[in-house]
């Protein structure tokens, strides 16, 4: 089924605990997406492990940490220790992605790898069994509020085909410009986990926005999306 992961990059950083509660409750957010940026891999600086640890104590929603940082091989395990239930590193930054994915899993979290828009998925086909999720970026990483890149839809389809080809029970996440206007196209292409920032936190009722986006994605996926875990 479709999963909606609100991005706290679009939330009020001065009220993160309250912002997490605004997307919770029955049929609320499946995960809370936490964008970690180091001002080196991407030209922006956000937060680190102390905030992740504090946020984990403030909410029952599991944390999905997206590391847009250099040297994820060195830093990613610390985010599992800080309480993240899923940790995503970038293929472009990881020195040893298989070893890193195995370390993340060994520490008890789901291991995910992200691909920037210009990075093809095909060279990483053999790595897919080592992952619990693959993130296809639908904007250039670094800033929220960007417009969705339609040219990523064929890449989402190719990624879903590779996952199905190998019979893998892994999630396919999209991040960037996901909204009521774009989520159906992503779902039709094969995505089943959707990161939404301003589409959720810019709404008058963020929890209701989560439910509406999930309904849209589920309807667009149709029978092809049934049974995905």
PDB file of C-alpha atoms in Angstrom:
ATOM      1  CA  UNK A   1       0.000   0.000   0.000  1.00  0.00           C
ATOM      2  CA  UNK A   2       0.985   3.617  -0.527  1.00  0.00           C
ATOM      3  CA  UNK A   3       2.994   5.226   2.255  1.00  0.00           C
ATOM      4  CA  UNK A   4       3.192   8.967   2.892  1.00  0.00           C
ATOM      5  CA  UNK A   5       6.292  10.362   4.588  1.00  0.00           C
ATOM      6  CA  UNK A   6       5.918  14.071   5.443  1.00  0.00           C
ATOM      7  CA  UNK A   7       9.214  15.946   5.245  1.00  0.00           C
ATOM      8  CA  UNK A   8      10.075  18.073   8.263  1.00  0.00           C
ATOM      9  CA  UNK A   9      12.188  20.240   5.954  1.00  0.00           C
ATOM     10  CA  UNK A  10       8.898  22.036   5.278  1.00  0.00           C
ATOM     11  CA  UNK A  11       7.901  22.159   8.948  1.00  0.00           C
ATOM     12  CA  UNK A  12       8.580  24.845  11.550  1.00  0.00           C
ATOM     13  CA  UNK A  13      12.003  23.944  12.970  1.00  0.00           C
ATOM     14  CA  UNK A  14      11.237  25.856  16.163  1.00  0.00           C
ATOM     15  CA  UNK A  15       8.289  23.514  16.878  1.00  0.00           C
ATOM     16  CA  UNK A  16       9.381  20.121  15.568  1.00  0.00           C
ATOM     17  CA  UNK A  17       7.699  18.044  18.272  1.00  0.00           C
ATOM     18  CA  UNK A  18       4.383  19.800  17.666  1.00  0.00           C
ATOM     19  CA  UNK A  19       4.842  19.560  13.886  1.00  0.00           C
ATOM     20  CA  UNK A  20       5.358  15.797  14.208  1.00  0.00           C
ATOM     21  CA  UNK A  21       2.109  15.493  16.156  1.00  0.00           C
ATOM     22  CA  UNK A  22       0.237  17.408  13.425  1.00  0.00           C
ATOM     23  CA  UNK A  23       0.789  14.555  10.950  1.00  0.00           C
ATOM     24  CA  UNK A  24       0.168  11.699  13.391  1.00  0.00           C
ATOM     25  CA  UNK A  25      -2.947   9.969  14.607  1.00  0.00           C
ATOM     26  CA  UNK A  26      -5.137   7.358  12.934  1.00  0.00           C
ATOM     27  CA  UNK A  27      -4.229   6.949   9.260  1.00  0.00           C
ATOM     28  CA  UNK A  28      -1.579   9.624   9.696  1.00  0.00           C
ATOM     29  CA  UNK A  29       1.994   9.644   8.440  1.00  0.00           C
ATOM     30  CA  UNK A  30       3.642   6.261   7.897  1.00  0.00           C
ATOM     31  CA  UNK A  31       7.126   7.699   8.512  1.00  0.00           C
ATOM     32  CA  UNK A  32       8.522  11.129   9.270  1.00  0.00           C
ATOM     33  CA  UNK A  33      11.098  12.087   6.634  1.00  0.00           C
ATOM     34  CA  UNK A  34      14.143  13.828   8.099  1.00  0.00           C
ATOM     35  CA  UNK A  35      16.432  15.602   5.623  1.00  0.00           C
ATOM     36  CA  UNK A  36      20.030  15.729   6.858  1.00  0.00           C
ATOM     37  CA  UNK A  37      22.236  18.134   4.863  1.00  0.00           C
ATOM     38  CA  UNK A  38      25.866  19.030   5.512  1.00  0.00           C
ATOM     39  CA  UNK A  39      26.425  22.057   3.232  1.00  0.00           C
ATOM     40  CA  UNK A  40      29.010  20.015   1.302  1.00  0.00           C
ATOM     41  CA  UNK A  41      27.184  17.277  -0.621  1.00  0.00           C
ATOM     42  CA  UNK A  42      24.339  19.769  -1.106  1.00  0.00           C
ATOM     43  CA  UNK A  43      24.409  23.576  -0.675  1.00  0.00           C
ATOM     44  CA  UNK A  44      22.271  23.631   2.442  1.00  0.00           C
ATOM     45  CA  UNK A  45      22.680  22.874   6.142  1.00  0.00           C
ATOM     46  CA  UNK A  46      19.926  21.374   8.264  1.00  0.00           C
ATOM     47  CA  UNK A  47      20.302  19.126  11.310  1.00  0.00           C
ATOM     48  CA  UNK A  48      22.211  16.186  12.751  1.00  0.00           C
ATOM     49  CA  UNK A  49      22.027  13.308  15.187  1.00  0.00           C
ATOM     50  CA  UNK A  50      21.119  15.323  18.335  1.00  0.00           C
ATOM     51  CA  UNK A  51      17.947  16.626  16.683  1.00  0.00           C
ATOM     52  CA  UNK A  52      17.103  13.174  15.311  1.00  0.00           C
ATOM     53  CA  UNK A  53      17.482  11.703  18.797  1.00  0.00           C
ATOM     54  CA  UNK A  54      15.273  14.399  20.330  1.00  0.00           C
ATOM     55  CA  UNK A  55      12.665  14.048  17.601  1.00  0.00           C
ATOM     56  CA  UNK A  56      12.570  10.303  18.139  1.00  0.00           C
ATOM     57  CA  UNK A  57      11.667  10.877  21.787  1.00  0.00           C
ATOM     58  CA  UNK A  58       8.918  13.317  20.810  1.00  0.00           C
ATOM     59  CA  UNK A  59       6.976  11.139  18.359  1.00  0.00           C
ATOM     60  CA  UNK A  60       5.843   7.556  17.843  1.00  0.00           C
ATOM     61  CA  UNK A  61       6.113   7.969  14.057  1.00  0.00           C
ATOM     62  CA  UNK A  62       9.230   6.120  12.859  1.00  0.00           C
ATOM     63  CA  UNK A  63      11.984   8.303  11.429  1.00  0.00           C
ATOM     64  CA  UNK A  64      13.118   8.020   7.817  1.00  0.00           C
ATOM     65  CA  UNK A  65      16.490   9.814   7.649  1.00  0.00           C
ATOM     66  CA  UNK A  66      17.695  10.939   4.223  1.00  0.00           C
ATOM     67  CA  UNK A  67      21.415  11.699   4.438  1.00  0.00           C
ATOM     68  CA  UNK A  68      22.439  14.268   1.844  1.00  0.00           C
ATOM     69  CA  UNK A  69      25.971  14.306   3.187  1.00  0.00           C
ATOM     70  CA  UNK A  70      29.533  13.464   2.284  1.00  0.00           C
ATOM     71  CA  UNK A  71      31.136  10.374   3.846  1.00  0.00           C
ATOM     72  CA  UNK A  72      27.905   8.519   4.671  1.00  0.00           C
ATOM     73  CA  UNK A  73      30.026   5.402   5.281  1.00  0.00           C
ATOM     74  CA  UNK A  74      31.393   7.199   8.320  1.00  0.00           C
ATOM     75  CA  UNK A  75      28.259   8.931   9.591  1.00  0.00           C
ATOM     76  CA  UNK A  76      25.209   6.834   8.630  1.00  0.00           C
ATOM     77  CA  UNK A  77      25.478   4.239  11.451  1.00  0.00           C
ATOM     78  CA  UNK A  78      25.196   7.033  14.022  1.00  0.00           C
ATOM     79  CA  UNK A  79      21.730   7.882  12.738  1.00  0.00           C
ATOM     80  CA  UNK A  80      20.560   4.347  13.470  1.00  0.00           C
ATOM     81  CA  UNK A  81      21.974   4.719  16.973  1.00  0.00           C
ATOM     82  CA  UNK A  82      20.134   8.055  17.276  1.00  0.00           C
ATOM     83  CA  UNK A  83      16.837   6.265  16.622  1.00  0.00           C
ATOM     84  CA  UNK A  84      16.221   6.288  12.876  1.00  0.00           C
ATOM     85  CA  UNK A  85      14.190   3.328  11.627  1.00  0.00           C
ATOM     86  CA  UNK A  86      15.322   3.853   8.035  1.00  0.00           C
ATOM     87  CA  UNK A  87      18.546   5.445   6.816  1.00  0.00           C
ATOM     88  CA  UNK A  88      19.096   6.546   3.221  1.00  0.00           C
ATOM     89  CA  UNK A  89      22.553   7.299   1.846  1.00  0.00           C
ATOM     90  CA  UNK A  90      23.377   8.626  -1.604  1.00  0.00           C
ATOM     91  CA  UNK A  91      24.981   6.368  -4.180  1.00  0.00           C
ATOM     92  CA  UNK A  92      27.031   9.334  -5.369  1.00  0.00           C
ATOM     93  CA  UNK A  93      28.603   9.791  -1.925  1.00  0.00           C
ATOM     94  CA  UNK A  94      29.053   6.247  -0.597  1.00  0.00           C
ATOM     95  CA  UNK A  95      32.478   4.639  -0.927  1.00  0.00           C
ATOM     96  CA  UNK A  96      31.240   1.089  -0.227  1.00  0.00           C
ATOM     97  CA  UNK A  97      27.435   1.002  -0.575  1.00  0.00           C
ATOM     98  CA  UNK A  98      27.008  -2.739  -0.019  1.00  0.00           C
ATOM     99  CA  UNK A  99      29.081  -2.714   3.143  1.00  0.00           C
ATOM    100  CA  UNK A 100      27.235   0.383   4.374  1.00  0.00           C
ATOM    101  CA  UNK A 101      23.791  -1.100   3.659  1.00  0.00           C
ATOM    102  CA  UNK A 102      24.739  -4.246   5.554  1.00  0.00           C
ATOM    103  CA  UNK A 103      25.996  -2.213   8.507  1.00  0.00           C
ATOM    104  CA  UNK A 104      22.774  -0.192   8.655  1.00  0.00           C
ATOM    105  CA  UNK A 105      20.730  -3.399   8.572  1.00  0.00           C
ATOM    106  CA  UNK A 106      22.923  -5.058  11.192  1.00  0.00           C
ATOM    107  CA  UNK A 107      22.251  -2.155  13.538  1.00  0.00           C
ATOM    108  CA  UNK A 108      18.498  -2.711  13.156  1.00  0.00           C
ATOM    109  CA  UNK A 109      17.329  -0.148  10.598  1.00  0.00           C
ATOM    110  CA  UNK A 110      16.103  -0.373   7.030  1.00  0.00           C
ATOM    111  CA  UNK A 111      18.834   0.421   4.503  1.00  0.00           C
ATOM    112  CA  UNK A 112      18.036   2.679   1.571  1.00  0.00           C
ATOM    113  CA  UNK A 113      20.018   4.213  -1.269  1.00  0.00           C
ATOM    114  CA  UNK A 114      19.157   7.440  -3.081  1.00  0.00           C
ATOM    115  CA  UNK A 115      19.874   8.448  -6.667  1.00  0.00           C
ATOM    116  CA  UNK A 116      20.120  12.048  -7.838  1.00  0.00           C
ATOM    117  CA  UNK A 117      18.180  12.884 -11.027  1.00  0.00           C
ATOM    118  CA  UNK A 118      21.192  12.442 -13.325  1.00  0.00           C
ATOM    119  CA  UNK A 119      22.290   9.137 -11.761  1.00  0.00           C
ATOM    120  CA  UNK A 120      21.005   6.082 -13.681  1.00  0.00           C
ATOM    121  CA  UNK A 121      19.629   3.116 -11.773  1.00  0.00           C
ATOM    122  CA  UNK A 122      20.914   0.381 -14.086  1.00  0.00           C
ATOM    123  CA  UNK A 123      24.538   0.305 -12.801  1.00  0.00           C
ATOM    124  CA  UNK A 124      23.173  -0.505  -9.335  1.00  0.00           C
ATOM    125  CA  UNK A 125      20.962  -3.423 -10.347  1.00  0.00           C
ATOM    126  CA  UNK A 126      23.181  -5.995  -8.619  1.00  0.00           C
ATOM    127  CA  UNK A 127      23.022  -4.012  -5.352  1.00  0.00           C
ATOM    128  CA  UNK A 128      19.237  -4.018  -5.081  1.00  0.00           C
ATOM    129  CA  UNK A 129      18.975  -7.203  -2.957  1.00  0.00           C
ATOM    130  CA  UNK A 130      21.111  -5.453  -0.314  1.00  0.00           C
ATOM    131  CA  UNK A 131      18.552  -2.674   0.090  1.00  0.00           C
ATOM    132  CA  UNK A 132      15.155  -2.287   1.718  1.00  0.00           C
ATOM    133  CA  UNK A 133      14.275   0.812  -0.291  1.00  0.00           C
ATOM    134  CA  UNK A 134      15.526   2.793  -3.282  1.00  0.00           C
ATOM    135  CA  UNK A 135      14.895   6.535  -3.436  1.00  0.00           C
ATOM    136  CA  UNK A 136      14.568   8.172  -6.834  1.00  0.00           C
ATOM    137  CA  UNK A 137      14.987  11.924  -6.415  1.00  0.00           C
ATOM    138  CA  UNK A 138      12.476  13.871  -8.489  1.00  0.00           C
ATOM    139  CA  UNK A 139      14.253  17.183  -7.865  1.00  0.00           C
ATOM    140  CA  UNK A 140      17.889  18.074  -7.288  1.00  0.00           C
ATOM    141  CA  UNK A 141      18.584  17.424  -3.596  1.00  0.00           C
ATOM    142  CA  UNK A 142      19.237  20.318  -1.281  1.00  0.00           C
ATOM    143  CA  UNK A 143      16.122  22.451  -1.006  1.00  0.00           C
ATOM    144  CA  UNK A 144      12.417  21.949  -0.438  1.00  0.00           C
ATOM    145  CA  UNK A 145       9.645  23.492  -2.510  1.00  0.00           C
ATOM    146  CA  UNK A 146      11.131  22.655  -5.920  1.00  0.00           C
ATOM    147  CA  UNK A 147       9.032  21.786  -8.954  1.00  0.00           C
ATOM    148  CA  UNK A 148       8.612  18.107  -9.797  1.00  0.00           C
ATOM    149  CA  UNK A 149      10.792  16.861 -12.673  1.00  0.00           C
ATOM    150  CA  UNK A 150       8.506  14.967 -15.058  1.00  0.00           C
ATOM    151  CA  UNK A 151      11.547  13.536 -16.849  1.00  0.00           C
ATOM    152  CA  UNK A 152      12.085  11.284 -13.825  1.00  0.00           C
ATOM    153  CA  UNK A 153       8.917   9.253 -14.500  1.00  0.00           C
ATOM    154  CA  UNK A 154      10.616   6.876 -16.987  1.00  0.00           C
ATOM    155  CA  UNK A 155      13.371   6.302 -14.424  1.00  0.00           C
ATOM    156  CA  UNK A 156      10.783   5.407 -11.784  1.00  0.00           C
ATOM    157  CA  UNK A 157       9.247   2.910 -14.224  1.00  0.00           C
ATOM    158  CA  UNK A 158      12.635   1.359 -15.027  1.00  0.00           C
ATOM    159  CA  UNK A 159      13.409   1.059 -11.340  1.00  0.00           C
ATOM    160  CA  UNK A 160      10.101  -0.691 -10.640  1.00  0.00           C
ATOM    161  CA  UNK A 161      10.805  -3.063 -13.526  1.00  0.00           C
ATOM    162  CA  UNK A 162      14.203  -3.969 -12.063  1.00  0.00           C
ATOM    163  CA  UNK A 163      12.676  -4.555  -8.620  1.00  0.00           C
ATOM    164  CA  UNK A 164       9.983  -6.790 -10.086  1.00  0.00           C
ATOM    165  CA  UNK A 165      12.485  -8.568 -12.332  1.00  0.00           C
ATOM    166  CA  UNK A 166      14.367  -9.787  -9.269  1.00  0.00           C
ATOM    167  CA  UNK A 167      11.234 -10.457  -7.226  1.00  0.00           C
ATOM    168  CA  UNK A 168      12.324  -8.107  -4.458  1.00  0.00           C
ATOM    169  CA  UNK A 169      10.077  -6.942  -1.636  1.00  0.00           C
ATOM    170  CA  UNK A 170      11.682  -3.524  -1.471  1.00  0.00           C
ATOM    171  CA  UNK A 171      10.075  -0.107  -1.426  1.00  0.00           C
ATOM    172  CA  UNK A 172      10.445   2.499  -4.171  1.00  0.00           C
ATOM    173  CA  UNK A 173      10.420   6.017  -2.763  1.00  0.00           C
ATOM    174  CA  UNK A 174      10.147   9.342  -4.581  1.00  0.00           C
ATOM    175  CA  UNK A 175      11.136  12.686  -3.090  1.00  0.00           C
ATOM    176  CA  UNK A 176      10.751  16.148  -4.568  1.00  0.00           C
ATOM    177  CA  UNK A 177       7.731  18.094  -5.735  1.00  0.00           C
ATOM    178  CA  UNK A 178       5.289  15.384  -4.637  1.00  0.00           C
ATOM    179  CA  UNK A 179       1.805  16.875  -4.348  1.00  0.00           C
ATOM    180  CA  UNK A 180      -1.816  16.243  -5.241  1.00  0.00           C
ATOM    181  CA  UNK A 181      -0.902  17.258  -8.796  1.00  0.00           C
ATOM    182  CA  UNK A 182       1.997  14.797  -9.189  1.00  0.00           C
ATOM    183  CA  UNK A 183       1.523  11.852  -6.834  1.00  0.00           C
ATOM    184  CA  UNK A 184      -0.771   9.891  -9.164  1.00  0.00           C
ATOM    185  CA  UNK A 185       1.822   9.924 -11.949  1.00  0.00           C
ATOM    186  CA  UNK A 186       4.468   8.677  -9.526  1.00  0.00           C
ATOM    187  CA  UNK A 187       2.204   5.890  -8.306  1.00  0.00           C
ATOM    188  CA  UNK A 188       1.291   4.856 -11.829  1.00  0.00           C
ATOM    189  CA  UNK A 189       5.016   4.669 -12.636  1.00  0.00           C
ATOM    190  CA  UNK A 190       5.565   2.267  -9.737  1.00  0.00           C
ATOM    191  CA  UNK A 191       6.499   4.291  -6.654  1.00  0.00           C
ATOM    192  CA  UNK A 192       4.893   3.242  -3.374  1.00  0.00           C
ATOM    193  CA  UNK A 193       6.539   5.537  -0.792  1.00  0.00           C
ATOM    194  CA  UNK A 194       6.054   9.278  -1.208  1.00  0.00           C
ATOM    195  CA  UNK A 195       7.907  12.087   0.531  1.00  0.00           C
ATOM    196  CA  UNK A 196       5.765  15.212   0.667  1.00  0.00           C
ATOM    197  CA  UNK A 197       6.884  18.463   2.230  1.00  0.00           C
ATOM    198  CA  UNK A 198       4.960  21.624   1.421  1.00  0.00           C
ATOM    199  CA  UNK A 199       1.999  19.571   0.145  1.00  0.00           C
ATOM    200  CA  UNK A 200       1.523  18.388   3.741  1.00  0.00           C
ATOM    201  CA  UNK A 201       2.896  21.124   5.964  1.00  0.00           C
ATOM    202  CA  UNK A 202       1.532  23.880   3.747  1.00  0.00           C
ATOM    203  CA  UNK A 203      -2.001  22.526   4.197  1.00  0.00           C
ATOM    204  CA  UNK A 204      -4.419  23.830   6.803  1.00  0.00           C
ATOM    205  CA  UNK A 205      -4.805  20.283   8.160  1.00  0.00           C
ATOM    206  CA  UNK A 206      -1.546  18.343   7.557  1.00  0.00           C
ATOM    207  CA  UNK A 207      -2.978  15.019   8.781  1.00  0.00           C
ATOM    208  CA  UNK A 208      -5.904  15.327   6.372  1.00  0.00           C
ATOM    209  CA  UNK A 209      -3.455  16.133   3.576  1.00  0.00           C
ATOM    210  CA  UNK A 210      -1.570  12.910   4.365  1.00  0.00           C
ATOM    211  CA  UNK A 211      -4.768  10.863   4.114  1.00  0.00           C
ATOM    212  CA  UNK A 212      -5.808  12.541   0.859  1.00  0.00           C
ATOM    213  CA  UNK A 213      -2.415  11.947  -0.762  1.00  0.00           C
ATOM    214  CA  UNK A 214      -2.479   8.302   0.296  1.00  0.00           C
ATOM    215  CA  UNK A 215      -5.923   7.802  -1.242  1.00  0.00           C
ATOM    216  CA  UNK A 216      -4.763   9.374  -4.494  1.00  0.00           C
ATOM    217  CA  UNK A 217      -1.660   7.201  -4.685  1.00  0.00           C
ATOM    218  CA  UNK A 218      -3.544   3.999  -3.853  1.00  0.00           C
ATOM    219  CA  UNK A 219      -6.195   4.699  -6.467  1.00  0.00           C
ATOM    220  CA  UNK A 220      -3.599   5.490  -9.138  1.00  0.00           C
ATOM    221  CA  UNK A 221      -1.562   2.362  -8.403  1.00  0.00           C
ATOM    222  CA  UNK A 222      -4.666   0.174  -8.821  1.00  0.00           C
ATOM    223  CA  UNK A 223      -4.229  -3.591  -8.945  1.00  0.00           C
ATOM    224  CA  UNK A 224      -0.516  -3.188  -9.773  1.00  0.00           C
ATOM    225  CA  UNK A 225       0.066  -1.765  -6.323  1.00  0.00           C
ATOM    226  CA  UNK A 226      -1.792  -4.424  -4.396  1.00  0.00           C
ATOM    227  CA  UNK A 227       0.333  -6.704  -2.282  1.00  0.00           C
ATOM    228  CA  UNK A 228       3.399  -4.482  -2.177  1.00  0.00           C
ATOM    229  CA  UNK A 229       5.026  -4.430   1.236  1.00  0.00           C
TER     230      UNK A 229
END
